[in-house]
Short mmCIF file of C-alpha atoms and ligand atoms in Angstrom, two decimals:
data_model
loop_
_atom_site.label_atom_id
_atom_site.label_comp_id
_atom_site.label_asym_id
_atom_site.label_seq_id
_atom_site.Cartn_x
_atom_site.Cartn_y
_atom_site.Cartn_z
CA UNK R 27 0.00 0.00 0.00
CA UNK R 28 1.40 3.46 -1.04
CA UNK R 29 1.59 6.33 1.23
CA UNK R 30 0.86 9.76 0.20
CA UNK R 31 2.79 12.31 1.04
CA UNK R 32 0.17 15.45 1.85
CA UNK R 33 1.88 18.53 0.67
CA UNK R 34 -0.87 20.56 1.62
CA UNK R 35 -1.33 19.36 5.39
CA UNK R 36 2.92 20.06 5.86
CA UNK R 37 2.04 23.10 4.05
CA UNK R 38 -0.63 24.39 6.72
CA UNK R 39 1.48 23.37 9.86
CA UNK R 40 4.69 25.17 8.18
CA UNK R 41 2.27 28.22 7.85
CA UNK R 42 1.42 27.88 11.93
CA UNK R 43 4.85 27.94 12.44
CA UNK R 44 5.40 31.41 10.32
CA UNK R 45 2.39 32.85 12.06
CA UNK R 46 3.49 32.09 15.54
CA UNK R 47 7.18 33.41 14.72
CA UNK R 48 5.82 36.49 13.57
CA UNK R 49 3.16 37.31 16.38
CA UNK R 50 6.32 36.39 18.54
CA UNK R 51 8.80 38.57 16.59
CA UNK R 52 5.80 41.44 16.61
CA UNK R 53 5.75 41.57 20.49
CA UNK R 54 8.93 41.74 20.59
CA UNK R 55 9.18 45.42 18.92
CA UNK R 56 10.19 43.75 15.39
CA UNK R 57 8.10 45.04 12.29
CA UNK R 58 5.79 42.80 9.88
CA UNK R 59 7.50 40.74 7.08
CA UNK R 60 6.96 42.77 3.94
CA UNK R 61 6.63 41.35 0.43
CA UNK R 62 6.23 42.85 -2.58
CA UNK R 63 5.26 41.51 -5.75
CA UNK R 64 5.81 42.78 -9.39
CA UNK R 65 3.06 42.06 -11.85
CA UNK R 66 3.36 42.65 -15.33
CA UNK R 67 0.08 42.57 -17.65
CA UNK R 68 -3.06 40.92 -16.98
CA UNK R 69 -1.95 37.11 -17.76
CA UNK R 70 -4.82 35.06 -15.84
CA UNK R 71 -2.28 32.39 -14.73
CA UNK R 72 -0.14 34.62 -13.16
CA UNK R 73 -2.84 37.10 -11.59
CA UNK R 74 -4.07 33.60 -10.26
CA UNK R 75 -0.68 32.81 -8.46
CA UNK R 76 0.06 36.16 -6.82
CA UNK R 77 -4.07 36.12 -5.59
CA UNK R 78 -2.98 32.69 -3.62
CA UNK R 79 0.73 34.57 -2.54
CA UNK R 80 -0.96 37.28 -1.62
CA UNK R 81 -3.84 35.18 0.16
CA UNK R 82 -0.72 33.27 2.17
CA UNK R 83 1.05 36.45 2.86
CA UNK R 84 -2.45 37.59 4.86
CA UNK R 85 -2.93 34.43 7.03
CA UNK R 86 0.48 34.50 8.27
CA UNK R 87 0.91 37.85 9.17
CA UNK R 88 2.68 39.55 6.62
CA UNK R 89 2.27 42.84 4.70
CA UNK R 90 2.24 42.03 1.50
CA UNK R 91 1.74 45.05 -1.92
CA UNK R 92 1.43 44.59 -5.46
CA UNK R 93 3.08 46.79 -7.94
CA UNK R 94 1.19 46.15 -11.11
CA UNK R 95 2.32 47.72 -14.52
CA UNK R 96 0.93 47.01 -18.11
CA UNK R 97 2.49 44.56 -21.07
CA UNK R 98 3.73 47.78 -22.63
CA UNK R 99 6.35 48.97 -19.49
CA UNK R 100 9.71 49.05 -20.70
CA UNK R 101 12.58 46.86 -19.34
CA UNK R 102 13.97 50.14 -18.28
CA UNK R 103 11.02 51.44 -16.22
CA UNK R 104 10.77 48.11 -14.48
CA UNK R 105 15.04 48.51 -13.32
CA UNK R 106 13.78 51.60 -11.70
CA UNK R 107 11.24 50.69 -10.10
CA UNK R 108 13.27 47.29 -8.68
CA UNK R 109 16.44 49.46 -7.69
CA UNK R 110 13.52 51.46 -5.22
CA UNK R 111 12.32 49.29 -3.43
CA UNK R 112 16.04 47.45 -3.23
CA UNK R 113 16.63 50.54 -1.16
CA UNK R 114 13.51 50.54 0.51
CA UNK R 115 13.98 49.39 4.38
CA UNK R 116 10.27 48.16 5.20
CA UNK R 117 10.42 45.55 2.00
CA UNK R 118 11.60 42.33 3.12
CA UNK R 119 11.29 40.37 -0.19
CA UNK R 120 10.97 41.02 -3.40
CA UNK R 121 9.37 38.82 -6.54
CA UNK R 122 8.89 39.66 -9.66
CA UNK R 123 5.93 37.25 -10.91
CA UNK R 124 7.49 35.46 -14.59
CA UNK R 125 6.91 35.03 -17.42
CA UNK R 126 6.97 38.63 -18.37
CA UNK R 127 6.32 39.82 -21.63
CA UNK R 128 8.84 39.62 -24.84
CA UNK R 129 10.37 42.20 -25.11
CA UNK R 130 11.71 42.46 -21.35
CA UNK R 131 14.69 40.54 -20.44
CA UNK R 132 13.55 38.36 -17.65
CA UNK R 133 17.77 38.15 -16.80
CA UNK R 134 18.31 41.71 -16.81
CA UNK R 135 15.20 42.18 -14.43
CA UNK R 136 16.29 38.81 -11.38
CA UNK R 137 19.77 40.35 -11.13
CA UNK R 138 18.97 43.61 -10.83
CA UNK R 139 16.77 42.33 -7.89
CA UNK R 140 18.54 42.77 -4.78
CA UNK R 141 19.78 39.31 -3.50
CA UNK R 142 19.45 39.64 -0.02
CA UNK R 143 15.39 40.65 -1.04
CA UNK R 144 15.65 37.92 -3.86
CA UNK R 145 12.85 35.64 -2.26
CA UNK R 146 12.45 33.81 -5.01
CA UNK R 147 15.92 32.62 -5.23
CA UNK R 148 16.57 33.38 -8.46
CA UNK R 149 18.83 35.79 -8.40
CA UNK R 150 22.54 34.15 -9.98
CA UNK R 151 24.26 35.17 -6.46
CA UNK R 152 21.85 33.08 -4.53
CA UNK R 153 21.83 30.29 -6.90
CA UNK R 154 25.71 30.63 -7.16
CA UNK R 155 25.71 30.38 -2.55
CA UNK R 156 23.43 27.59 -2.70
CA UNK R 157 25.57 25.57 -5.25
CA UNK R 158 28.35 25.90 -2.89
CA UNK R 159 26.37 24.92 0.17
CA UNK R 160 26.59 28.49 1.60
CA UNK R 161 23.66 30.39 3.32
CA UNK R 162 20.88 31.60 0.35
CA UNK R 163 17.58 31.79 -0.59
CA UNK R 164 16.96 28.73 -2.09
CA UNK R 165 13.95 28.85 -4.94
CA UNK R 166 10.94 27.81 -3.46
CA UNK R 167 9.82 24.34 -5.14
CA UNK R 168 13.28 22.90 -4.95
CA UNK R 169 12.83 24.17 -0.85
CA UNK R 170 9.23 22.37 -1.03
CA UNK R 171 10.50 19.40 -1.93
CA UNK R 172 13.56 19.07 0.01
CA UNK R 173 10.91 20.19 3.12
CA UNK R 174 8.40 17.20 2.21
CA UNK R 175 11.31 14.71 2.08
CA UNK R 176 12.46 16.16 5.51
CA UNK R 177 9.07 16.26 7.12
CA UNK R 178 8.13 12.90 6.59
CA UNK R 179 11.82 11.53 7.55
CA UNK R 180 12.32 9.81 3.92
CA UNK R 181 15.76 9.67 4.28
CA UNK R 182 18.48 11.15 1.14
CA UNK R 183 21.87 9.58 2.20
CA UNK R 184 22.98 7.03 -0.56
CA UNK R 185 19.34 6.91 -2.24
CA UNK R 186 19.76 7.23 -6.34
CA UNK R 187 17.79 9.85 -7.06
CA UNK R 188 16.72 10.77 -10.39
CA UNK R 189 14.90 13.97 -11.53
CA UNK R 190 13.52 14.34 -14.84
CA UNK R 191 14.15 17.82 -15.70
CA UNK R 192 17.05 21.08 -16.08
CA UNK R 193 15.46 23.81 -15.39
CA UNK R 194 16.74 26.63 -13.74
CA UNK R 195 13.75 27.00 -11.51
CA UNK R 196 13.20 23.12 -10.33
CA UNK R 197 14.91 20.28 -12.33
CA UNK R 198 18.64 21.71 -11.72
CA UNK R 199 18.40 23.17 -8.21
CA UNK R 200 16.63 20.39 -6.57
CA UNK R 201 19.45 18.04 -8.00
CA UNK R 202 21.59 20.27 -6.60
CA UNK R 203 20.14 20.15 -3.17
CA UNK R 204 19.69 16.44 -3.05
CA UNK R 205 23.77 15.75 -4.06
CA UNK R 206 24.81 18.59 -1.14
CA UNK R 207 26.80 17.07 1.69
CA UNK R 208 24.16 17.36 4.27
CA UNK R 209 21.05 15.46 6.01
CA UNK R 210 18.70 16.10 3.73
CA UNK R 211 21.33 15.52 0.84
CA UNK R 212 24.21 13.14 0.17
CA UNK R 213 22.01 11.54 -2.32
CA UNK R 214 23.77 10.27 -6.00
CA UNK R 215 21.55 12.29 -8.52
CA UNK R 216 20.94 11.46 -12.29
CA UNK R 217 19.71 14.66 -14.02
CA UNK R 218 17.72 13.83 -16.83
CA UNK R 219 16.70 16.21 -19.99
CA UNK R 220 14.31 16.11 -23.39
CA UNK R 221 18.45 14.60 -24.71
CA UNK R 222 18.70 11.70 -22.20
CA UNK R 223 19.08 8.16 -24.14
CA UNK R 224 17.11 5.21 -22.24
CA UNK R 225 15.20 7.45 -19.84
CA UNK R 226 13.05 4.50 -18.70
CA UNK R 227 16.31 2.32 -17.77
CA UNK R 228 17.76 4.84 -15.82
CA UNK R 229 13.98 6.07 -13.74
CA UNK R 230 13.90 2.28 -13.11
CA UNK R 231 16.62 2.77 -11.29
CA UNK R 232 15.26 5.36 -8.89
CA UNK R 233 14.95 5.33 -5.15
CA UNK R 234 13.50 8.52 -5.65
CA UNK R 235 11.93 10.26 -8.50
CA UNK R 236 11.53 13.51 -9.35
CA UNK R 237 9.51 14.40 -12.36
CA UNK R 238 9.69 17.82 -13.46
CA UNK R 239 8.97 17.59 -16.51
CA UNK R 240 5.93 19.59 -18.19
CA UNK R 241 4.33 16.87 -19.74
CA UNK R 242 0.65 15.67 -18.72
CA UNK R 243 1.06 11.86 -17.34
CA UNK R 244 4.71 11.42 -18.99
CA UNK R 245 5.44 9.24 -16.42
CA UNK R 246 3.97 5.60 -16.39
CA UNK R 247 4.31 2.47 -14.30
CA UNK R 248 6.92 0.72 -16.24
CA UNK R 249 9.02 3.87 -15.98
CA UNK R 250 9.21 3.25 -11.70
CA UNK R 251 10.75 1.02 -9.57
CA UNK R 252 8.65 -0.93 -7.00
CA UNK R 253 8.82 0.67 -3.71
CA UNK R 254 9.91 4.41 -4.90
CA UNK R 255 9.54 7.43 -3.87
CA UNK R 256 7.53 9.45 -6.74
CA UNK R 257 7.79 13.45 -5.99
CA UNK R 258 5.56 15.14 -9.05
CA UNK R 259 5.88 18.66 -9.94
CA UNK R 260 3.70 18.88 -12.97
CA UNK R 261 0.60 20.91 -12.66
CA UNK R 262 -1.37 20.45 -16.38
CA UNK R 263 -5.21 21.82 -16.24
CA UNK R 264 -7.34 19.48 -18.14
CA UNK R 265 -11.09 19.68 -18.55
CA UNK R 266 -13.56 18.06 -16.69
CA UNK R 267 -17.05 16.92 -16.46
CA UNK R 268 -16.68 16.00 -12.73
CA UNK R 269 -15.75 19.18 -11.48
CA UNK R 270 -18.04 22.34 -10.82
CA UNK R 271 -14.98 24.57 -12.19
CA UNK R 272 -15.36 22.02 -15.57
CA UNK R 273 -11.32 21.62 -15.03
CA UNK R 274 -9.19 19.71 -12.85
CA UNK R 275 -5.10 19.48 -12.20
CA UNK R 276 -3.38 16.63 -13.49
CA UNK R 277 0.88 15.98 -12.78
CA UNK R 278 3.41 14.81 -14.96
CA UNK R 279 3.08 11.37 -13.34
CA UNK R 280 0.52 8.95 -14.47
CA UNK R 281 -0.83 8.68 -10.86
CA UNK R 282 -3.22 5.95 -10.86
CA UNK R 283 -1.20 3.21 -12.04
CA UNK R 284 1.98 4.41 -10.31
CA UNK R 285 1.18 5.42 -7.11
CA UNK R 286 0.39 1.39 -6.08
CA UNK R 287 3.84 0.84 -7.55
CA UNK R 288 5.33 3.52 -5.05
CA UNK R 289 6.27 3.51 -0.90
CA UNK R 290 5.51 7.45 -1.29
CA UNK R 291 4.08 9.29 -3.78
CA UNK R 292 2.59 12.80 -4.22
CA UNK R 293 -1.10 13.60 -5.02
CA UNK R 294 -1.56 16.62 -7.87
CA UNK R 295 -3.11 18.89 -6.75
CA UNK R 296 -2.04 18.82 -2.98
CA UNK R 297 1.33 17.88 -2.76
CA UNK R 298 4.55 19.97 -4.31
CA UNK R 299 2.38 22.83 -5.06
CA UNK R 300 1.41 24.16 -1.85
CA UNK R 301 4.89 23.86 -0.63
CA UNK R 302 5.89 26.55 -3.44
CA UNK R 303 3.91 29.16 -1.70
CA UNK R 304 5.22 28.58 1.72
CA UNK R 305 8.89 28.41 1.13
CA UNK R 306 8.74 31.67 -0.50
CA UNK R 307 6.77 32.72 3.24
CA UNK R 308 9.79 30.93 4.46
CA UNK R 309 12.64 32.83 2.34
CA UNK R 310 10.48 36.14 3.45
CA UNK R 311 10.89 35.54 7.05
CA UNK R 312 14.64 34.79 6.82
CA UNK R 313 15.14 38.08 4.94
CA UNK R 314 13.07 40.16 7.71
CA UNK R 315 14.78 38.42 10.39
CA UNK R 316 18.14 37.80 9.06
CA UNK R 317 18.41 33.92 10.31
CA UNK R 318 19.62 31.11 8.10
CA UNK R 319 19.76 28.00 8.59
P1 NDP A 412 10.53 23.54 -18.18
O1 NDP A 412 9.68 23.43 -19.40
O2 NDP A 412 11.32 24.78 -17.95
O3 NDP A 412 11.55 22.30 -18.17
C1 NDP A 412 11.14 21.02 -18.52
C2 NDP A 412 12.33 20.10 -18.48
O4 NDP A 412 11.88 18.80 -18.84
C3 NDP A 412 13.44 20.48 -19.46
O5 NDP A 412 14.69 20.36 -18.83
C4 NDP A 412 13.28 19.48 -20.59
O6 NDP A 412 14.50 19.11 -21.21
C5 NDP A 412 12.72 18.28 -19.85
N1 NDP A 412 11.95 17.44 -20.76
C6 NDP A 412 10.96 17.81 -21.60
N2 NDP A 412 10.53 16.76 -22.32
C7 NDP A 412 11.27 15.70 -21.91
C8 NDP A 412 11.31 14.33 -22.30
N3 NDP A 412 10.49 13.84 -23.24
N4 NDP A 412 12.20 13.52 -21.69
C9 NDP A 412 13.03 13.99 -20.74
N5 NDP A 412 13.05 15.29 -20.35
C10 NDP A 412 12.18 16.13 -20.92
O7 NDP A 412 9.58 23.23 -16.96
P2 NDP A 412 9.63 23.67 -15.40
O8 NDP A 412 10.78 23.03 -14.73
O9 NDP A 412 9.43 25.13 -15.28
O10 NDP A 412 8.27 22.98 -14.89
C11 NDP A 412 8.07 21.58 -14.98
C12 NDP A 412 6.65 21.28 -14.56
O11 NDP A 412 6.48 21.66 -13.21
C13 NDP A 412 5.56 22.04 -15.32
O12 NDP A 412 4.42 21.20 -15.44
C14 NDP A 412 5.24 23.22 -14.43
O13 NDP A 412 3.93 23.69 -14.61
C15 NDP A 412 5.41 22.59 -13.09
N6 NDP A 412 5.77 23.51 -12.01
C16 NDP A 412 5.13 23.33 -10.82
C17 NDP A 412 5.44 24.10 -9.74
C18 NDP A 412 4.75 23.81 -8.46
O14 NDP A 412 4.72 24.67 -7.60
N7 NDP A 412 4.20 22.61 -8.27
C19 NDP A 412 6.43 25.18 -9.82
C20 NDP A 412 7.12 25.24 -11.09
C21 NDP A 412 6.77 24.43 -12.15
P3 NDP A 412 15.40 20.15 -22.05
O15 NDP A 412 16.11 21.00 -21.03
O16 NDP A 412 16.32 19.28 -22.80
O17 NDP A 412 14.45 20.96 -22.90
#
C-alpha cells in the first residue's frame, strides 16, 4: 500500500509555524514581514498565483503590496522601479511574478533584484551560494520538496535519485540540493533532460523520482521502480465533467497506475504545489529576520 505524502497538510502546519514566529517577533518590537510583488500585464495564470501569494502572505501575518504595470512597461522602467524598493527598508522580499512579456529581459530584471530581497531565489548570487552549500535563498519548489522529504523523515543519504528535468527553476536546483553534503542531501543524482538516451532504464533505477517535466502523465508504471519514492511537480489543467470549475489538475506522473507501484508518492493537486507558496513565506521571514539556517 502506497503512502501519500500530503503537501498541503505540511504546508498548513509550516504556515502555523510562520504565524506564531511572527506574532512572537511582533511583540517583541520587530516590524511585519513585507513582500512585494511585481506584476506585469493581466496574464490570468499569473494574476491567479500572486491572488494565492498574496492570500498566504495575509494568514500568516505579513504585509504584503502589489506593484502592477501594463504589457507595454519598458525593461527600463521596471530597473527603476526594482532598484527602489532594493533601497527601501520596510520591504523584506521582493518577486517579480514570470513570465513577463517579450520584449523584457527576464535576466536583466532577477539580477537587478537585490539578492538579499531575492525571495524567489533566483537571483545568480543566490543560486551561485546555494551551489556551494553556503547560506541563500533557495527557490521555493526545490525548498518544497527538500521540506516534504524532511518532514516525513524519507531519508536522502545514498538513495539514487533521479529527476527528470534542467530547469533553472526546479529540475537543476533540486538536484543540486539532493547531491549537497548534508542530512537532507548526500544523495547520487541522475539529471535527466528532453536529450537523455534510455530514460526509462535509468527512472527504473530510482529510489527517488523527481519528475519535473511539463508533460501531462509522462510518467507511467513501467518507468518506476517498486517501492519508490515518486515526488511530481507537474501541474497540467485538463477539462472536466466532474468538477463544478469544468477543469481539474493533473501531474506529470501517471498517478493511478503508479502510485500502487510507489512507498511514497505525491497527489496533484495537494502535494509539491502548496509547498511553493510557503517556502517563498519561508525565504520572506529569513530576509526580515536575518536567520539562516
Ligand atoms: P521547463 O519546461 O522549464 O523544463 C522542462 C524540463 O523537462 C526540461 O529540462 C526538458 O528538457 C525536460 N523534458 C521535456 N521533455 C522531456 C522528455 N520527453 N524527456 C526527458 N526530459 C524532458 O519546466 P519547469 O521546470 O518550469 O516545470 C516543470 C513542470 O512543473 C511544469 O508542469 C510546471 O507547470 C510545473 N511547475 C510546478 C510548480 C509547483 O509549484 N508545483 C512550480 C514550477 C513548475 P530540455 O532541457 O532538454 O528541454
Amino acid at each position: 500500500m502506497y503512502n501519500i505524502i500530503d503537501g498541503k497538510r505540511i504546508a498548513t502546519i509550516i504556515k502555523r509555524e510562520i504565524a506564531e514566529e511572527v506574532e512572537k517577533n511582533i511583540s517583541c518590537g520587530m516590524k511585519k514581514p513585507h513582500l512585494v510583488t511585481i506584476l506585469v500585464g493581466n496574464d490570468g495564470a499569473s494574476e491567479t498565483y500572486v491572488s494565492h501569494k498574496i492570500k498566504a502572505c495575509k494568514a500568516v501575518g505579513f504585509s504584503s503590496s502589489i506593484i502592477r504595470f501594463s504589457d507595454k512597461v519598458t525593461e527600463n522602467e521596471l530597473i527603476i522601479k526594482i532598484k527602489e524598493i532594493n533601497k527601501d527598508k520596510d520591504i523584506d522580499g521582493l518577486i517579480v511574478q514570470l513570465p513577463l512579456a517579450k520584449h523584457i529581459s527576464e535576466e536583466n530584471i532577477i539580477e537587478t533584484i537585490e539578492p538579499s530581497k531575492d525571495v524567489d531565489g533566483f537571483h545568480p548570487i543566490n543560486m551561485g551560494r546555494m551551489t556551494i552549500g553556503l547560506p541563500a535563498y533557495v527557490s521555493a519548489t526545490p525548498q518544497g520538496i527538500v521540506e516534504l522529504l524532511r518532514r516525513y523523515k524519507i531519508k536522502t543519504s545514498g538513495k539514487h535519485c533521479v529527476v527528470i528535468g534542467r530547469s533553472n527553476i526546479v529540475g537543476r536546483p533540486v538536484s543540486i540540493l539532493l547531491s549537497q553534503k548534508n542530512d537532507y542531501g548526500n544523495a547520487t543524482v541522475t539529471l535527466c533532460h528532453s536529450r537523455t538516451k534510455n530514460l526509462k532504464e535509468i527512472t527504473k533505477k530510482a529510489d527517488i523520482l523527481i519528475a519535473a517535466i511539463g508533460q501531462k502523465e509522462f510518467v507511467t508504471e513501467d518507468m518506476v521502480k517498486k517501492d519508490a519514492v515518486v515526488i511530481d511537480v507537474g501541474i497540467h489543467r485538463v477539462k472536466s465533467k466532474k468538477t463544478k470549475s469544468g477543469w481539474k489538475l493533473k501531474g506529470d506522473v501517471k498517478f493511478d497506475e503508479v502510485a500502487p507501484k510507489c512507498k511514497y508518492i505525491t497527489p496533484v493537486p495537494g502535494g509539491v504545489g502548496p509547498m511553493t507558496i510557503v517556502s517563498l513565506l519561508t525565504n520572506t521571514l529569513k530576509s526580515a529576520t536575518n536567520k539562516f539556517d
